[in-house]
Short mmCIF file of C-alpha atoms in Angstrom, two decimals:
data_model
loop_
_atom_site.label_atom_id
_atom_site.label_comp_id
_atom_site.label_asym_id
_atom_site.label_seq_id
_atom_site.Cartn_x
_atom_site.Cartn_y
_atom_site.Cartn_z
CA UNK A 1 112.30 94.01 67.99
CA UNK A 2 110.69 94.35 71.40
CA UNK A 3 109.75 97.82 72.56
CA UNK A 4 111.65 99.00 75.62
CA UNK A 5 109.73 98.80 78.90
CA UNK A 6 109.90 101.17 81.83
CA UNK A 7 111.18 99.10 84.74
CA UNK A 8 111.87 101.75 87.31
CA UNK A 9 111.42 105.51 87.64
CA UNK A 10 113.88 107.29 89.84
CA UNK A 11 113.78 110.96 90.89
CA UNK A 12 116.65 113.09 89.64
CA UNK A 13 117.28 114.02 93.27
CA UNK A 14 116.45 111.26 95.79
CA UNK A 15 114.23 112.58 98.57
CA UNK A 16 112.14 111.41 101.48
CA UNK A 17 108.60 112.25 100.39
CA UNK A 18 106.03 112.96 103.11
CA UNK A 19 102.37 113.88 102.65
CA UNK A 20 101.35 115.58 105.89
CA UNK A 21 97.66 116.01 106.61
CA UNK A 22 97.87 118.41 109.52
CA UNK A 23 94.20 118.06 110.41
CA UNK A 24 90.71 117.54 109.00
CA UNK A 25 89.29 120.89 110.11
CA UNK A 26 88.11 122.90 107.10
CA UNK A 27 86.23 126.14 106.60
CA UNK A 28 84.46 124.69 103.53
CA UNK A 29 81.97 121.81 103.35
CA UNK A 30 82.15 120.61 99.75
CA UNK A 31 79.48 118.01 99.05
CA UNK A 32 81.91 115.58 97.40
CA UNK A 33 84.55 115.69 100.14
CA UNK A 34 84.29 112.72 102.56
CA UNK A 35 84.14 113.21 106.31
CA UNK A 36 87.56 111.63 106.90
CA UNK A 37 89.10 114.48 104.91
CA UNK A 38 87.13 117.41 106.33
CA UNK A 39 84.94 118.50 109.22
CA UNK A 40 84.06 121.68 111.11
CA UNK A 41 84.36 120.30 114.63
CA UNK A 42 87.82 118.80 115.19
CA UNK A 43 90.44 120.85 117.01
CA UNK A 44 93.33 122.33 115.06
CA UNK A 45 96.63 120.86 116.31
CA UNK A 46 98.67 123.64 117.91
CA UNK A 47 102.25 124.53 116.99
CA UNK A 48 103.79 122.45 119.77
CA UNK A 49 101.90 119.34 118.68
CA UNK A 50 102.89 119.87 115.05
CA UNK A 51 106.53 120.41 116.00
CA UNK A 52 106.50 117.24 118.10
CA UNK A 53 105.04 115.23 115.22
CA UNK A 54 107.72 116.53 112.86
CA UNK A 55 110.55 115.89 115.32
CA UNK A 56 109.37 112.30 115.79
CA UNK A 57 109.36 111.67 112.03
CA UNK A 58 112.63 113.50 111.49
CA UNK A 59 114.56 111.59 114.14
CA UNK A 60 113.35 108.27 112.73
CA UNK A 61 114.28 109.10 109.14
CA UNK A 62 117.27 111.46 109.18
CA UNK A 63 119.80 108.61 109.08
CA UNK A 64 118.97 108.20 105.39
CA UNK A 65 120.74 111.51 104.79
CA UNK A 66 118.20 112.58 102.15
CA UNK A 67 116.42 115.92 101.75
CA UNK A 68 112.73 116.07 102.59
CA UNK A 69 109.87 116.76 100.22
CA UNK A 70 106.86 117.64 102.38
CA UNK A 71 103.39 118.07 100.88
CA UNK A 72 100.94 119.75 103.28
CA UNK A 73 97.23 119.06 103.01
CA UNK A 74 94.07 119.01 105.12
CA UNK A 75 91.29 119.81 105.80
CA UNK A 76 92.38 123.33 105.03
CA UNK A 77 95.92 124.04 106.18
CA UNK A 78 95.60 127.83 106.17
CA UNK A 79 92.61 127.67 108.53
CA UNK A 80 95.04 126.55 111.25
CA UNK A 81 96.72 129.59 112.84
CA UNK A 82 99.73 127.40 113.63
CA UNK A 83 100.41 126.47 110.01
CA UNK A 84 102.44 129.51 108.96
CA UNK A 85 104.49 129.39 112.21
CA UNK A 86 105.12 125.69 111.49
CA UNK A 87 106.53 126.52 108.04
CA UNK A 88 108.68 129.25 109.58
CA UNK A 89 109.93 126.77 112.20
CA UNK A 90 110.86 124.22 109.54
CA UNK A 91 112.69 126.79 107.44
CA UNK A 92 114.60 128.10 110.45
CA UNK A 93 115.75 124.63 111.51
CA UNK A 94 118.60 122.50 110.16
CA UNK A 95 116.29 119.85 108.69
CA UNK A 96 117.75 119.30 105.20
CA UNK A 97 114.56 120.47 103.51
CA UNK A 98 114.29 119.85 99.79
CA UNK A 99 110.80 121.04 98.87
CA UNK A 100 107.75 122.30 100.74
CA UNK A 101 104.46 122.03 98.86
CA UNK A 102 101.03 123.27 99.94
CA UNK A 103 97.50 122.49 98.76
CA UNK A 104 94.85 125.05 99.71
CA UNK A 105 91.30 126.09 98.88
CA UNK A 106 92.47 129.69 98.46
CA UNK A 107 90.34 131.10 101.27
CA UNK A 108 93.16 132.84 103.16
CA UNK A 109 94.07 136.45 102.41
CA UNK A 110 96.34 137.54 99.57
CA UNK A 111 98.81 138.86 102.16
CA UNK A 112 98.89 135.44 103.81
CA UNK A 113 99.65 133.67 100.54
CA UNK A 114 102.36 136.15 99.60
CA UNK A 115 104.02 135.50 102.98
CA UNK A 116 103.66 131.77 102.42
CA UNK A 117 105.12 132.09 98.91
CA UNK A 118 108.41 133.28 100.42
CA UNK A 119 108.66 130.09 102.50
CA UNK A 120 107.45 127.25 100.28
CA UNK A 121 108.31 125.95 96.84
CA UNK A 122 104.87 125.25 95.45
CA UNK A 123 101.27 126.27 96.14
CA UNK A 124 98.35 124.40 94.57
CA UNK A 125 95.02 126.20 94.73
CA UNK A 126 91.76 124.27 94.31
CA UNK A 127 88.51 125.75 92.99
CA UNK A 128 85.36 125.04 95.02
CA UNK A 129 82.43 126.84 93.45
CA UNK A 130 80.07 126.14 96.34
CA UNK A 131 81.96 128.58 98.50
CA UNK A 132 84.53 130.75 96.74
CA UNK A 133 84.35 134.21 95.25
CA UNK A 134 85.83 133.90 91.76
CA UNK A 135 87.33 137.37 91.59
CA UNK A 136 88.97 137.11 95.00
CA UNK A 137 90.25 133.58 94.34
CA UNK A 138 91.80 134.20 90.94
CA UNK A 139 93.20 137.59 91.95
CA UNK A 140 95.14 135.82 94.71
CA UNK A 141 96.35 133.17 92.26
CA UNK A 142 97.62 135.82 89.84
CA UNK A 143 99.36 137.76 92.62
CA UNK A 144 101.10 134.67 93.98
CA UNK A 145 102.05 133.50 90.50
CA UNK A 146 103.87 136.79 89.95
CA UNK A 147 106.26 136.08 92.84
CA UNK A 148 106.61 132.30 92.59
CA UNK A 149 108.68 132.19 89.42
CA UNK A 150 109.40 128.92 87.66
CA UNK A 151 111.49 126.82 87.61
CA UNK A 152 112.51 127.44 91.23
CA UNK A 153 108.94 127.86 92.45
CA UNK A 154 105.50 127.10 91.08
CA UNK A 155 101.79 127.83 91.31
CA UNK A 156 99.12 125.43 90.07
CA UNK A 157 95.33 125.54 90.04
CA UNK A 158 93.33 122.34 90.47
CA UNK A 159 90.03 123.03 88.73
CA UNK A 160 87.52 120.70 90.36
CA UNK A 161 85.39 119.07 87.66
CA UNK A 162 82.09 119.90 89.35
CA UNK A 163 79.16 118.58 87.33
CA UNK A 164 77.04 121.69 87.95
CA UNK A 165 79.80 124.13 87.06
CA UNK A 166 80.89 123.01 83.60
CA UNK A 167 80.34 126.38 81.89
CA UNK A 168 82.45 128.18 84.49
CA UNK A 169 85.22 125.59 84.20
CA UNK A 170 85.78 126.60 80.60
CA UNK A 171 86.05 130.24 81.73
CA UNK A 172 88.60 129.26 84.40
CA UNK A 173 90.69 127.38 81.86
CA UNK A 174 90.71 130.30 79.45
CA UNK A 175 91.60 132.80 82.18
CA UNK A 176 94.47 130.67 83.51
CA UNK A 177 95.82 129.97 80.03
CA UNK A 178 95.72 133.68 79.19
CA UNK A 179 97.71 134.42 82.36
CA UNK A 180 100.13 131.54 81.72
CA UNK A 181 99.24 129.79 84.98
CA UNK A 182 99.58 126.02 85.30
CA UNK A 183 96.26 124.23 85.77
CA UNK A 184 94.45 120.94 85.38
CA UNK A 185 90.86 119.73 85.59
CA UNK A 186 90.52 117.24 88.44
CA UNK A 187 87.93 114.48 88.24
CA UNK A 188 85.74 114.03 91.32
CA UNK A 189 84.84 110.77 93.03
CA UNK A 190 81.20 111.30 93.99
CA UNK A 191 80.90 107.87 95.62
CA UNK A 192 82.00 109.33 98.97
CA UNK A 193 79.92 112.50 98.86
CA UNK A 194 78.30 113.77 102.05
CA UNK A 195 75.13 114.96 100.30
CA UNK A 196 73.64 114.74 96.82
CA UNK A 197 73.53 118.44 95.97
CA UNK A 198 75.83 121.49 96.02
CA UNK A 199 75.08 124.47 98.21
CA UNK A 200 75.95 126.84 95.34
CA UNK A 201 76.79 129.77 97.57
CA UNK A 202 79.77 130.90 95.52
CA UNK A 203 80.03 134.26 93.77
CA UNK A 204 80.49 134.01 90.00
CA UNK A 205 82.20 137.25 88.97
CA UNK A 206 85.44 136.35 87.23
CA UNK A 207 84.60 138.79 84.43
CA UNK A 208 85.33 141.66 86.85
CA UNK A 209 89.08 140.97 86.93
#
């Protein structure tokens, strides 16, 4: 007897899925992140430009009558002062939103993320040991996880599988498991790196939490 084959996978709720890179500007300069995904020179698009971009996409796609699943990425979205106002604008409008998802390096304040948690459905934090302060980063993750309760909302941590940080990765995994926070170790494509070495300016102090 032949084993059944998966022919098609359909979402339980059909949606229009949009990955929106709102700009390449980033406050970090990770050595493995290619220049088309980050820089420190490009101008952040302002709120009006972001609203215009959304309106253009919305008017072209709304006839489908489906809710929208929008995944925001950068660059670093929270580095743009117009990002939170954009989310507020989307929530206030009659846009048939299904899910709003955000990927961030965790560099914004805890207050910022708690405000964002009230407006979006999922926040994915990514570890970048060249730049982050472990205690500050994971304290924010824990605080946000306390208010984004599954299954309606979710928090996830993407642990970047940095070759020079393997010992710390095991500590991150243990900490997140202990606090019942979703996480995964993300492989890195070093073929597009911008330099061959990490800056290693991060602060390794997770034991202080």
